[in-house]
Coordinates of C-alpha atoms (C1' of nucleotides) in Angstrom, one line a residue:
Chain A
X1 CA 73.3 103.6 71.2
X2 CA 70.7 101.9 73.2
X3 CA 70.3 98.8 73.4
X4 CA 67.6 97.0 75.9
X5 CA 68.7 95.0 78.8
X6 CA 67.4 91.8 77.9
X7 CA 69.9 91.6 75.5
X8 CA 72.2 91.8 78.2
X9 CA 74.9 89.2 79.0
X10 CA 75.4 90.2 82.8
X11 CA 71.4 90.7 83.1
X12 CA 71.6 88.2 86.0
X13 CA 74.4 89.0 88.1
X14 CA 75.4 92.6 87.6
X15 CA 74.1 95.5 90.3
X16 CA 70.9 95.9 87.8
X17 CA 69.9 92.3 88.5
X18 CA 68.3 93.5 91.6
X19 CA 65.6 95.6 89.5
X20 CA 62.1 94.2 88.4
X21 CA 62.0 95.2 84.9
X22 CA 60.0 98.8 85.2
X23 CA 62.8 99.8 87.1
X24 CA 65.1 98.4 84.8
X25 CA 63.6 100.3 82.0
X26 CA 64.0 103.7 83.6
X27 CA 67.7 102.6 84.1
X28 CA 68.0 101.7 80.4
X29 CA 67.2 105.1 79.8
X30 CA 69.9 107.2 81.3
X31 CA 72.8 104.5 80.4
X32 CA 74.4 103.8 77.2
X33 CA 76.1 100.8 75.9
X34 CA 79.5 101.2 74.9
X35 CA 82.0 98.9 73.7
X36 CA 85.9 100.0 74.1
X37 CA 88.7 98.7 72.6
X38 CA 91.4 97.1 74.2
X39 CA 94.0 99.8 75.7
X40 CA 91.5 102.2 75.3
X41 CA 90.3 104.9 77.9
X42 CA 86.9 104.8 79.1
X43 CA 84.3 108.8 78.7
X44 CA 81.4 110.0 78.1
X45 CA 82.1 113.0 76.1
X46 CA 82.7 115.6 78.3
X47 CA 82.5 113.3 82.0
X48 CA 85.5 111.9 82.1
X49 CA 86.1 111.7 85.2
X50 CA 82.3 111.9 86.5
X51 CA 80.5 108.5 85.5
X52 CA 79.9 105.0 86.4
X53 CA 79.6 101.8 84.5
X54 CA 78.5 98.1 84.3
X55 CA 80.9 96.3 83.2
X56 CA 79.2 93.5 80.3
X57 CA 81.6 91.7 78.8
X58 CA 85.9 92.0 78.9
X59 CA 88.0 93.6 81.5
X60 CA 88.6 96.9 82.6
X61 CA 91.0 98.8 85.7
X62 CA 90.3 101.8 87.0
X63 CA 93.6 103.5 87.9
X64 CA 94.9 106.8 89.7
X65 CA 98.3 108.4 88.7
X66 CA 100.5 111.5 90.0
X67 CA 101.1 114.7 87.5
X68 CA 105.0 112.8 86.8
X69 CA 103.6 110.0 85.2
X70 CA 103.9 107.4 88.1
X71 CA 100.6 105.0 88.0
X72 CA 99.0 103.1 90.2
X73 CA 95.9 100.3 89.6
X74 CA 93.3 100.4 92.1
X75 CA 91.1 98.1 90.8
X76 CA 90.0 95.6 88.0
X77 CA 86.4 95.2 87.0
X78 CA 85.4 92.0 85.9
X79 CA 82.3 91.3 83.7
X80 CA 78.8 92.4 85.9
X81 CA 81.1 94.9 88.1
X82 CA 80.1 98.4 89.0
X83 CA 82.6 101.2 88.8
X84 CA 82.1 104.6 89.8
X85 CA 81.1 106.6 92.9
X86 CA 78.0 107.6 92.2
X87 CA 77.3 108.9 95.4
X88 CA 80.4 111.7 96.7
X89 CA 80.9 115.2 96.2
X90 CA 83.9 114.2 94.6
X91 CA 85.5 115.7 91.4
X92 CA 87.2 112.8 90.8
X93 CA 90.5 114.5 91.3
X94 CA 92.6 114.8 94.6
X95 CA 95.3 117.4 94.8
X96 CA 97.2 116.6 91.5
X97 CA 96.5 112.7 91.3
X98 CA 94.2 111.9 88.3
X99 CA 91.7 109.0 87.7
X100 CA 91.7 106.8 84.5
X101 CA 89.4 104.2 83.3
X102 CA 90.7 102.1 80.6
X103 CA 90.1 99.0 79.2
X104 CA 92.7 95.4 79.6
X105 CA 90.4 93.7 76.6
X106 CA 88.5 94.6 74.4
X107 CA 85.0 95.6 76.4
X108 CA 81.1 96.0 76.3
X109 CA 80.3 98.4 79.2
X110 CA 77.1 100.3 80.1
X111 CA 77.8 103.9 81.3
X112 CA 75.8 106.6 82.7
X113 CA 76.4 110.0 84.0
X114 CA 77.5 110.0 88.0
X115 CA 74.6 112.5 88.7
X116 CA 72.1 110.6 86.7
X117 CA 72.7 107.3 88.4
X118 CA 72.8 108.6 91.6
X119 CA 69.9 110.3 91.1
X120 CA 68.0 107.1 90.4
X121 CA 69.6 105.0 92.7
X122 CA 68.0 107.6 95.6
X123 CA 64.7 106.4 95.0
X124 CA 65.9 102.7 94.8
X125 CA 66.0 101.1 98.1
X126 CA 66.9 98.0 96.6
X127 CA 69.8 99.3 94.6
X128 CA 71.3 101.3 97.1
X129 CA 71.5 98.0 98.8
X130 CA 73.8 96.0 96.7
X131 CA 75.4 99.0 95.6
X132 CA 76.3 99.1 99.2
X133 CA 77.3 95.4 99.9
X134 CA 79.2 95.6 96.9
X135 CA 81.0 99.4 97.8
X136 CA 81.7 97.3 101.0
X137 CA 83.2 94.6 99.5
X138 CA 85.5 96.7 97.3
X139 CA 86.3 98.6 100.4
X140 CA 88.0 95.5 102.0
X141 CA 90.0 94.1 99.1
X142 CA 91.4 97.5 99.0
X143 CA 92.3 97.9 102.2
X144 CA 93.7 94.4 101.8
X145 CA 95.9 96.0 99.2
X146 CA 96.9 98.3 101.3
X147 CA 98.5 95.6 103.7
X148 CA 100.1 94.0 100.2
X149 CA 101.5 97.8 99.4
X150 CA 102.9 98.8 102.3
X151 CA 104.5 95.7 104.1
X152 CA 105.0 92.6 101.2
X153 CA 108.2 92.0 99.5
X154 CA 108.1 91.6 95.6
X155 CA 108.2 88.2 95.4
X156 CA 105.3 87.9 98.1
X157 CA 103.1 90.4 95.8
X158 CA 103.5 88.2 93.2
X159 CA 102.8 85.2 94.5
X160 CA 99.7 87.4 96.3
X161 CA 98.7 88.5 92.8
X162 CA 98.6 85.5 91.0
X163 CA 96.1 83.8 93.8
X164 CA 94.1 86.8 93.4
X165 CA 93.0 86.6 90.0
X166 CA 93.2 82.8 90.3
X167 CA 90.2 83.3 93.5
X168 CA 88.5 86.1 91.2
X169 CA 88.4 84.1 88.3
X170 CA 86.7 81.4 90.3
X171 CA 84.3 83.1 92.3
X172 CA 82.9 84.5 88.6
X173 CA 82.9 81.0 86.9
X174 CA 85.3 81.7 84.6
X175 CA 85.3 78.4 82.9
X176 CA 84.0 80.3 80.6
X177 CA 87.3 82.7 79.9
X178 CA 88.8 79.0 79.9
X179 CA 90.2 76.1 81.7
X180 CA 90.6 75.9 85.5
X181 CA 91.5 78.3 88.5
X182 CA 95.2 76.4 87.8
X183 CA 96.0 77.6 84.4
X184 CA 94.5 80.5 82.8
X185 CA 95.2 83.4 80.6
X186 CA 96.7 86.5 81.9
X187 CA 95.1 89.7 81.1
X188 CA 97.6 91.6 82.2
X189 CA 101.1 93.1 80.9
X190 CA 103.8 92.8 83.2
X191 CA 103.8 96.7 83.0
X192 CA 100.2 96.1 83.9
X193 CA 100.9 93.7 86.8
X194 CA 103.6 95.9 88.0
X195 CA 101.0 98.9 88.7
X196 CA 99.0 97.2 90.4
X197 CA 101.7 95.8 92.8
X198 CA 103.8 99.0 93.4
X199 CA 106.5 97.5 91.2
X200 CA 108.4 97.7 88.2
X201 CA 108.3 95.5 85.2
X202 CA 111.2 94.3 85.7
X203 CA 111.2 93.1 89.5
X204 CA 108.0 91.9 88.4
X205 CA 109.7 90.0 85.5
X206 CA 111.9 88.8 87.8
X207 CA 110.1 87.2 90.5
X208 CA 107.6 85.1 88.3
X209 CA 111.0 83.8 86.7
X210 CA 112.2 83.4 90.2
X211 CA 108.7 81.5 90.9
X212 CA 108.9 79.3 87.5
X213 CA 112.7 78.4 89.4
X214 CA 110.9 77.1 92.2
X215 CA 108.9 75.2 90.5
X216 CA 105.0 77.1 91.8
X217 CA 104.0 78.2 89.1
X218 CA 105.0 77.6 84.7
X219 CA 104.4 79.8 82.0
X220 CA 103.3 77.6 78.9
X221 CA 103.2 81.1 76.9
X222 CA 104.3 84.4 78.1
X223 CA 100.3 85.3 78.7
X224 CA 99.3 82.1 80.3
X225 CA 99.9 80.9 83.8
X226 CA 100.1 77.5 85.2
X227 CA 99.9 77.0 88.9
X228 CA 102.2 73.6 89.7
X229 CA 101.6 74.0 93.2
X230 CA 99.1 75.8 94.6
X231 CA 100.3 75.6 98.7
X232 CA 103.3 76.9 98.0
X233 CA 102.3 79.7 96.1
X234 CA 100.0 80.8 99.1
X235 CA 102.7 80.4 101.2
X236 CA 105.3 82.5 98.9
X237 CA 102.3 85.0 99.2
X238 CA 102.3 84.8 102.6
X239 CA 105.4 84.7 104.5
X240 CA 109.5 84.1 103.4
Chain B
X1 CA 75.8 100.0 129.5
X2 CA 73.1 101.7 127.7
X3 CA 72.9 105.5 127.1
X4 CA 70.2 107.4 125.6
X5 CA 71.5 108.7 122.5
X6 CA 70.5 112.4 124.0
X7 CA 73.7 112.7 126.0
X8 CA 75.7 111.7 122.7
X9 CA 78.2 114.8 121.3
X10 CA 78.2 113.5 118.2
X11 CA 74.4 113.5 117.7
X12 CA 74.5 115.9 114.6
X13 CA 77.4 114.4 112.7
X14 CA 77.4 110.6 113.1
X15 CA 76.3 108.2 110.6
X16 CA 72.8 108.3 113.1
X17 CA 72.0 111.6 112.5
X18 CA 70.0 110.8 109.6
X19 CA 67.6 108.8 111.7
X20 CA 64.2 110.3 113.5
X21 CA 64.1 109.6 117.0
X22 CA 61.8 107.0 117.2
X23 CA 64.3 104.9 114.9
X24 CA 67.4 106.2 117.1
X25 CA 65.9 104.8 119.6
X26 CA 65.7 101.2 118.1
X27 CA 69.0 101.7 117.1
X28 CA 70.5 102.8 120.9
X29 CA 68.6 99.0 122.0
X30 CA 71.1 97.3 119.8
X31 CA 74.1 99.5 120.5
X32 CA 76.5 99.8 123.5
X33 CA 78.4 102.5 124.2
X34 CA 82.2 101.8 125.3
X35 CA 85.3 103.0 126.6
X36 CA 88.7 102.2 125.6
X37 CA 91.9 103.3 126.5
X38 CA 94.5 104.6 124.9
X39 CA 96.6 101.1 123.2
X40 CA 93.4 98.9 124.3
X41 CA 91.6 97.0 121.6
X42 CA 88.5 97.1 120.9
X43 CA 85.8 94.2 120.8
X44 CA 82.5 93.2 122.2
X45 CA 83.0 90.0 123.9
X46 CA 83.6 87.2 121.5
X47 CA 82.7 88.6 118.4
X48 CA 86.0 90.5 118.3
X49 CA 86.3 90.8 114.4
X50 CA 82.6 91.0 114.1
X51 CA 81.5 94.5 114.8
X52 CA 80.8 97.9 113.7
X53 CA 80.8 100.9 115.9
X54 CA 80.4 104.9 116.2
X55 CA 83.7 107.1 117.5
X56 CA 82.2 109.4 119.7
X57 CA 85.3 111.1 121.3
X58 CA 88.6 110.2 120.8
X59 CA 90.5 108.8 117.8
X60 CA 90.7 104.8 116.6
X61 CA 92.9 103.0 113.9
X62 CA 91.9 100.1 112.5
X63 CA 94.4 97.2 110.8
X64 CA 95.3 94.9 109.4
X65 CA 98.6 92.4 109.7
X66 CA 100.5 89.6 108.6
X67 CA 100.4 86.4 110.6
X68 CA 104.7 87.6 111.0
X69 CA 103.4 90.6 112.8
X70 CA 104.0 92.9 110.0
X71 CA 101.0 95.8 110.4
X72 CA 99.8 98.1 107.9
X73 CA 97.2 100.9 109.5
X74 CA 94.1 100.9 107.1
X75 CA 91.7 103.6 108.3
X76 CA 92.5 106.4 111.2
X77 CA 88.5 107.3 112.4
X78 CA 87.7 110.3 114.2
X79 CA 84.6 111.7 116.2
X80 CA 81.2 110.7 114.5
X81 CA 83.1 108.2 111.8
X82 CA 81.8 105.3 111.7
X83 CA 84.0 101.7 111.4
X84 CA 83.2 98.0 110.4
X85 CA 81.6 96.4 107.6
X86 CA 78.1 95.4 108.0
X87 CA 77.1 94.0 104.7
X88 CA 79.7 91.4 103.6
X89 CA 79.2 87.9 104.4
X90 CA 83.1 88.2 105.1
X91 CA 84.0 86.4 108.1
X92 CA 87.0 89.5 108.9
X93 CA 89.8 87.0 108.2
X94 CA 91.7 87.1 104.8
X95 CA 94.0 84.0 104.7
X96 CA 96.0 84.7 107.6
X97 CA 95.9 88.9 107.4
X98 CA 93.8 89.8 110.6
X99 CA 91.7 92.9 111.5
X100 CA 92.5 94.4 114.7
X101 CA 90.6 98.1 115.7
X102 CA 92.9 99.9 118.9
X103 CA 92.2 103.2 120.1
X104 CA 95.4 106.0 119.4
X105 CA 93.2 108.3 122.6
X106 CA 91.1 107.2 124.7
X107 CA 87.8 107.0 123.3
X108 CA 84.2 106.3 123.6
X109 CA 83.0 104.1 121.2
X110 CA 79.1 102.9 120.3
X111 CA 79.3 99.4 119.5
X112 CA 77.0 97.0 117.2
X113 CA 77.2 94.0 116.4
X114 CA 77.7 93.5 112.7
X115 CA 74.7 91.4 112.4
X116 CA 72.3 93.2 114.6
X117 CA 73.4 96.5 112.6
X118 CA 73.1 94.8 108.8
X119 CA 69.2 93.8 109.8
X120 CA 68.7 97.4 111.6
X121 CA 69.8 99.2 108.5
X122 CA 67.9 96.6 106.1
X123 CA 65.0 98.3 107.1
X124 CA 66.3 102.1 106.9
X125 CA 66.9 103.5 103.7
X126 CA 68.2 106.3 105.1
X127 CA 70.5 105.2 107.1
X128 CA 71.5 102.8 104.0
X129 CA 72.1 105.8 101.9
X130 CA 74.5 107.6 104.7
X131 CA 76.3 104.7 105.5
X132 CA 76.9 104.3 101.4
X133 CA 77.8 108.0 101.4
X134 CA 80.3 107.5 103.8
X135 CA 81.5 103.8 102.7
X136 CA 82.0 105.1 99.1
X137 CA 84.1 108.1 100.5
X138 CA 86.1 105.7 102.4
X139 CA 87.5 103.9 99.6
X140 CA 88.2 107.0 97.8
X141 CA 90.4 107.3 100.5
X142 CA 91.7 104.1 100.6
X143 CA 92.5 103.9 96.6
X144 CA 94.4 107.3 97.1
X145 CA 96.4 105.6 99.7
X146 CA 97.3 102.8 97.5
X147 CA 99.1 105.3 94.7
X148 CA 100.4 106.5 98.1
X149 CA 101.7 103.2 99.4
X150 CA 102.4 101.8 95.7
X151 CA 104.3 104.7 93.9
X152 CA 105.8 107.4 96.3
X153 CA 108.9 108.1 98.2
X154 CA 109.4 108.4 101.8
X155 CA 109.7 111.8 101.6
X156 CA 106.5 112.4 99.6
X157 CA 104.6 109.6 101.7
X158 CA 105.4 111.5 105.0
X159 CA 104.7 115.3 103.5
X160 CA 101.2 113.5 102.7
X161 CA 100.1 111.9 106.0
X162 CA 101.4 115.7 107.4
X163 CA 98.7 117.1 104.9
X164 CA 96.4 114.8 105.3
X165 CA 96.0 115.0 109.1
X166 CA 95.9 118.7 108.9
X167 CA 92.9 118.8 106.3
X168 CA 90.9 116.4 108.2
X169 CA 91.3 117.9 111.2
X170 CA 90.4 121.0 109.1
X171 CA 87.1 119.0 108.1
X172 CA 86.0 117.8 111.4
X173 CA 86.0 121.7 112.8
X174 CA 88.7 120.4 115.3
X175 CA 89.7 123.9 116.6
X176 CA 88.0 122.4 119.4
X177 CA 91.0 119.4 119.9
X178 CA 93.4 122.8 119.6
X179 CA 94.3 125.4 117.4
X180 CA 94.8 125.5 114.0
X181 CA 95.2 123.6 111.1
X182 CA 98.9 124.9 111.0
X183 CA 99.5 124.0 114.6
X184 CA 98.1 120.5 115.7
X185 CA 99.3 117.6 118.0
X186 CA 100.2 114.6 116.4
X187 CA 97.6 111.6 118.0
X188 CA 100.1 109.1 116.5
X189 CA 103.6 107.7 117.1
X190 CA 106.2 107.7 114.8
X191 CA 105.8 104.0 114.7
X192 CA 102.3 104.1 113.6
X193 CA 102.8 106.9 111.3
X194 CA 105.2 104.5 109.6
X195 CA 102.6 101.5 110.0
X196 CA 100.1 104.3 107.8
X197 CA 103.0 104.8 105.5
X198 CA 104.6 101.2 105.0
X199 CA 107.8 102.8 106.0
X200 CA 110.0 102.1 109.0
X201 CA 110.1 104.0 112.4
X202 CA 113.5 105.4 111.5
X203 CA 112.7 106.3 107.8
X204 CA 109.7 108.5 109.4
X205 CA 112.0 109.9 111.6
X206 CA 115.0 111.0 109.4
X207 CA 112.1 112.2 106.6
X208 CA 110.7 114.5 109.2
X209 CA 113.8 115.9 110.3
X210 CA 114.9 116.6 106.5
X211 CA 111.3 118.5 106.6
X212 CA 112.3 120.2 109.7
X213 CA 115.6 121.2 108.1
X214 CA 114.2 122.7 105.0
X215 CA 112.0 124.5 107.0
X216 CA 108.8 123.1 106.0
X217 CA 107.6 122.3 109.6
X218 CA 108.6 122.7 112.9
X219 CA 108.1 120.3 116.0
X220 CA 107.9 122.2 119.2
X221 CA 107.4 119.0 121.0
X222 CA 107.6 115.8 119.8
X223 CA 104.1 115.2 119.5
X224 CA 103.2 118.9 118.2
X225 CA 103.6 119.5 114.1
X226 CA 103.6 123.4 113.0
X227 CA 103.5 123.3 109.4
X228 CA 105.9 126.9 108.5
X229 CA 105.3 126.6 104.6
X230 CA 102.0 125.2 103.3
X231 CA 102.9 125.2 99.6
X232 CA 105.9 123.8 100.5
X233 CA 104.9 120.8 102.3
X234 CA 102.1 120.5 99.6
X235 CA 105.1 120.3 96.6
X236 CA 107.3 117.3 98.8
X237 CA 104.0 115.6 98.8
X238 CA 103.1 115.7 95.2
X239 CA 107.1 115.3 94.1
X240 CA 110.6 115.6 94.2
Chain C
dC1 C1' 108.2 88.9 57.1
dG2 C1' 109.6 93.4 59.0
dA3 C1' 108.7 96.7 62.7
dT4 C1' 107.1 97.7 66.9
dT5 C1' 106.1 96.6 71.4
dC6 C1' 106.7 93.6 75.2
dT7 C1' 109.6 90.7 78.0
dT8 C1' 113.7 89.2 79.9
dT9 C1' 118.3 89.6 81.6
dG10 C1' 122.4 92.0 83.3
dA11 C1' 125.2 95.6 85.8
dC12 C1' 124.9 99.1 88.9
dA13 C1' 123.1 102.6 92.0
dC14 C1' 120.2 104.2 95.5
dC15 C1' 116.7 104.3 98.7
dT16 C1' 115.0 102.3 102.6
dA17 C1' 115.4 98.5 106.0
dT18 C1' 118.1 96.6 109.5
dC19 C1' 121.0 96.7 113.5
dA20 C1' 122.8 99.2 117.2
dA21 C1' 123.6 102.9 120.3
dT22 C1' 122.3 107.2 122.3
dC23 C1' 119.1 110.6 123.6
dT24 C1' 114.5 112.1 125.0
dT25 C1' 110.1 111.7 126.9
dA26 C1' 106.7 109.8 129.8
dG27 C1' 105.2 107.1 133.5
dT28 C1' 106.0 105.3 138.4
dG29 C1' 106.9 105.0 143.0
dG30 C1' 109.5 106.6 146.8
Chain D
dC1 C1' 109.1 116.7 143.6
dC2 C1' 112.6 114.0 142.1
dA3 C1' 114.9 109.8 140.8
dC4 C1' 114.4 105.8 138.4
dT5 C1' 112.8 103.0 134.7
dA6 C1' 110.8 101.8 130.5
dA7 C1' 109.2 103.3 126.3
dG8 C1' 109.7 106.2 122.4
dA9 C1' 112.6 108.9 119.2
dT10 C1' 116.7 110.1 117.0
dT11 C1' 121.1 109.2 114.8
dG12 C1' 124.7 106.5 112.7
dA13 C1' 126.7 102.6 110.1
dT14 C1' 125.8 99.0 107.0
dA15 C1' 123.4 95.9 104.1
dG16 C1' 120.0 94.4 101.0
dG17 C1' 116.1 94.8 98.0
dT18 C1' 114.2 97.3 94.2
dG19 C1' 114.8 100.8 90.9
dT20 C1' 117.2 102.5 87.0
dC21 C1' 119.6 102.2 82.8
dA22 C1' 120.9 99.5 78.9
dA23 C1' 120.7 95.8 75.7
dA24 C1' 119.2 91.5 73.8
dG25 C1' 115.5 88.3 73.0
dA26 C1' 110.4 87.1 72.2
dA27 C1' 105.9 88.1 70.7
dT28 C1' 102.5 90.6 68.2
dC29 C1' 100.6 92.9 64.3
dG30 C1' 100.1 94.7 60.1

DNA sequence: CGATTCTTTGACACCTATCAATCTTAGTGG
DNA sequence: CCACTAAGATTGATAGGTGTCAAAGAATCG
C-alpha cells in the first residue's frame, strides 16, 4: 500500500526530512507503508533480512540471536528512526547469529528493499549525510553498550537502562507518549529488558525490586516506572 | 609534521583513497601524520577526545571506561582503518564513561581534527559515502559484539576473538605482518583480550589453556596462536 | 471470569571474579 | 652476555554474583 508522505507523522524529523519534495516522491516510490502488530516480526516478503525502514509511529528492536536460542537486543527504534544498513555487502547473517526485526507496540513503519534504498541514497548527497550523522550516532551508543555489557554489574545495568529510555524519551518529546522523563510507561517486558542487558528476567526482576527497596525508583503498575530520585539512580548506574 | 600523502602505504586502502589528488591534497593540509608508541595514547594537543585519524602501520584500540577504571576495548583498527567520529555534535564524554585511543604496536597515525575533518568531508560526497561504508560496517561489528558480550560464555567469547583476529587479518592480506591465517602473533595481552571480552585476565588465561588442551590451538610462544582445528575452534565459538 | 502469559520470589548450583602465589617473559644496566 | 628486575602470564583456592530450576502470584485477554 502506498500512501504519500504528507500524510506522514514523522515527515519532519525522520532521515526523509532532509528531501525537498521531488526527491521525496522518488523515495515514496520504492517504500511501502506497513503497519505491524505488536510482537510481530518485521519482512518484506522474501527480504527478510535485507531491508531498511522508517520507523512512523510505535516502537520497534532490532535484535541478533545465536542458533540455541540465546538473544540479544541491539537496538530500539523510536518513532522517525532509521534501521537497516543500506550500504554493506552484508547478508545480514554472521557465522550462525541471525538478525530479527520485530515490533515492542503495535507500529506504522515505511520499508524498502536494502538495494533499492541504497541505490537512491547514492545519488543523494544530502541523505547520505544524515544517514551518516545518524549511522554515527548509533555507532556510539553501541559502543557504549558495549562498556554496559562487558564491565556493569546487574544492578548498575538497570539503573543504566532506566536513564536511558528516560534520556531517549526526552530527547524525542515524548510528552506525547505521556507524562514526564520521571514517570513513564515501559515498553518493555522484563524478558525484553533482560535482552537488552545481558540478563535474565529474573536478575532483572530482581534488581528493579532491589531499586524500589532503595527507594530510586516505584512502580505504580508493573509497566510504568516512576523515578523518586533521579541522582541516585545515575549513581546506581554508575558506580557501587 | 606534514607528509605528502605520496609516501603513504596505505594510499590504495584507506578511507582517502576515494579521493582525486587535488582533494588529497586539501585533505594532507588539514592532517598530521603521527607516531605513537607502543602503550602511548594518542591525541593532538588539547583536543584529546576530539579527533579522528587514519592507521597507517601498526595496530590501535580504542575505549572506553568507567570513572572506577573498569575498561571495555570498543574497536581494535588496523592499517588503512579509519577511527573517530566526525559527525556527532557529541562532546566524547558519556556521563563519566571516557574515550581513550592507545596504540597495541607502534604506529603511524594521520590525525584530524574532528572539526576540520566534518567541514572537509561536507564538501566530498565521496568521501561521505566511504566513510558511511565503513561507519555502517563498524557497527555491524559492534552489535555482533554485543550478543558477544551480552549472551556467551567465556569459552565461546574467547574461541570468537581467536576467530575473529584470524579472519581479519585474513581480510587485510596480512601475510605481510607473517604467515598465515592459521599461524599469527597475538598484538594483544591477555589483559586486553579480556578488556575485548569483559572477562578477567585469568578467565582468558584458563579458557585458552582448556583450548590448548583439547587441541584446538597451540601457543608456541606466548604471544604466537596456531589454530590446529579450524572447525573446531569455529564450534566453541558458536556453542557448548 | 477462566486461561494464558508475565512477573516475582525462593533455593540452589555454577561460572566467573577475586585474591594470592608462582612461573615466565621482557626489558635494563652492569 | 648475563644477572637483575619488573611486568605479564599461569595456576590454585575461595567467594560471590547471576543463572537455573521451580512454584506461586499478578496481569492480560478473550
Amino acid at each position: 500500500m502506498k500512501i504519500s508522505c504528507d500524510t506522514c507523522v514523522v515527515r519532519n524529523r525522520a532521515i526523509c526530512s532532509v528531501l525537498p519534495d521531488t526527491e521525496l516522491l522518488e523515495l515514496n516510490r520504492i517504500g511501502r507503508r506497513r503497519h505491524v502488530r505488536r510482537g510481530e516480526a518485521l519482512s518484506l516478503d522474501g527480504y527478510e533480512e535485507l531491508l531498511c525502514a522508517n520507523v512512523l509511529t510505535g516502537v520497534v528492536k532490532l535484535s541478533l540471536q545465536t542458533r540455541d536460542g540465546r538473544q540479544q537486543i541491539v537496538s530500539v527504534a523510536y518513532p522517525s528512526d532509521f534501521i537497516g544498513y543500506p550500504f554493506t555487502q552484508d547478508t545480514g547473517k554472521h557465522g550462525e547469529d541471525i538478525y530479527t526485526v520485530e515490533a515492542l507496540t503495535d507500529a506504522e513503519v515505511c520499508i524498502y528493499t536494502r538495494e533499492a534504498f541504497a541505490e537512491f541514497a547514492e545519488t543523494n548527497s544530502r541523505l547520505k549525510q544524515e544517514l551518516l550523522r545518524r549511522t554515527t550516532t548509533e555507532l556510539e551508543r553501541a559502543r557504549r553498550w558495549m562498556l554496559l555489557l562487558g564491565r556493569k554489574s546487574a544492578r548498575e545495568r538497570v539503573a543504566s537502562l532506566l536513564i536511558e529510555i528516560s534520556n531517549r524519551r526526552a530527547n524525542l518529546g515524548c510528552t506525547a507518549l505521556g507524562a514526564s522523563p520521571m514517570h513513564f510507561t515501559l515498553l518493555l517486558s522484563r524478558q525484553q529488558m533482560a535482552d537488552i542487558l545481558g540478563l535474565t528476567v529474573e536478575t532483572v526482576s530482581r534488581q528493579l525490586g532491589q531499586l524500589v527497596n532503595d527507594g530510586l525508583i516505584a512502580f505504580p503498575s508493573v509497566r510504568e516506572v516512576e523515578i523518586l530520585d533521579w541522582p541516585g539512580l545515575q549513581q546506581a548506574a554508575d558506580a557501587e
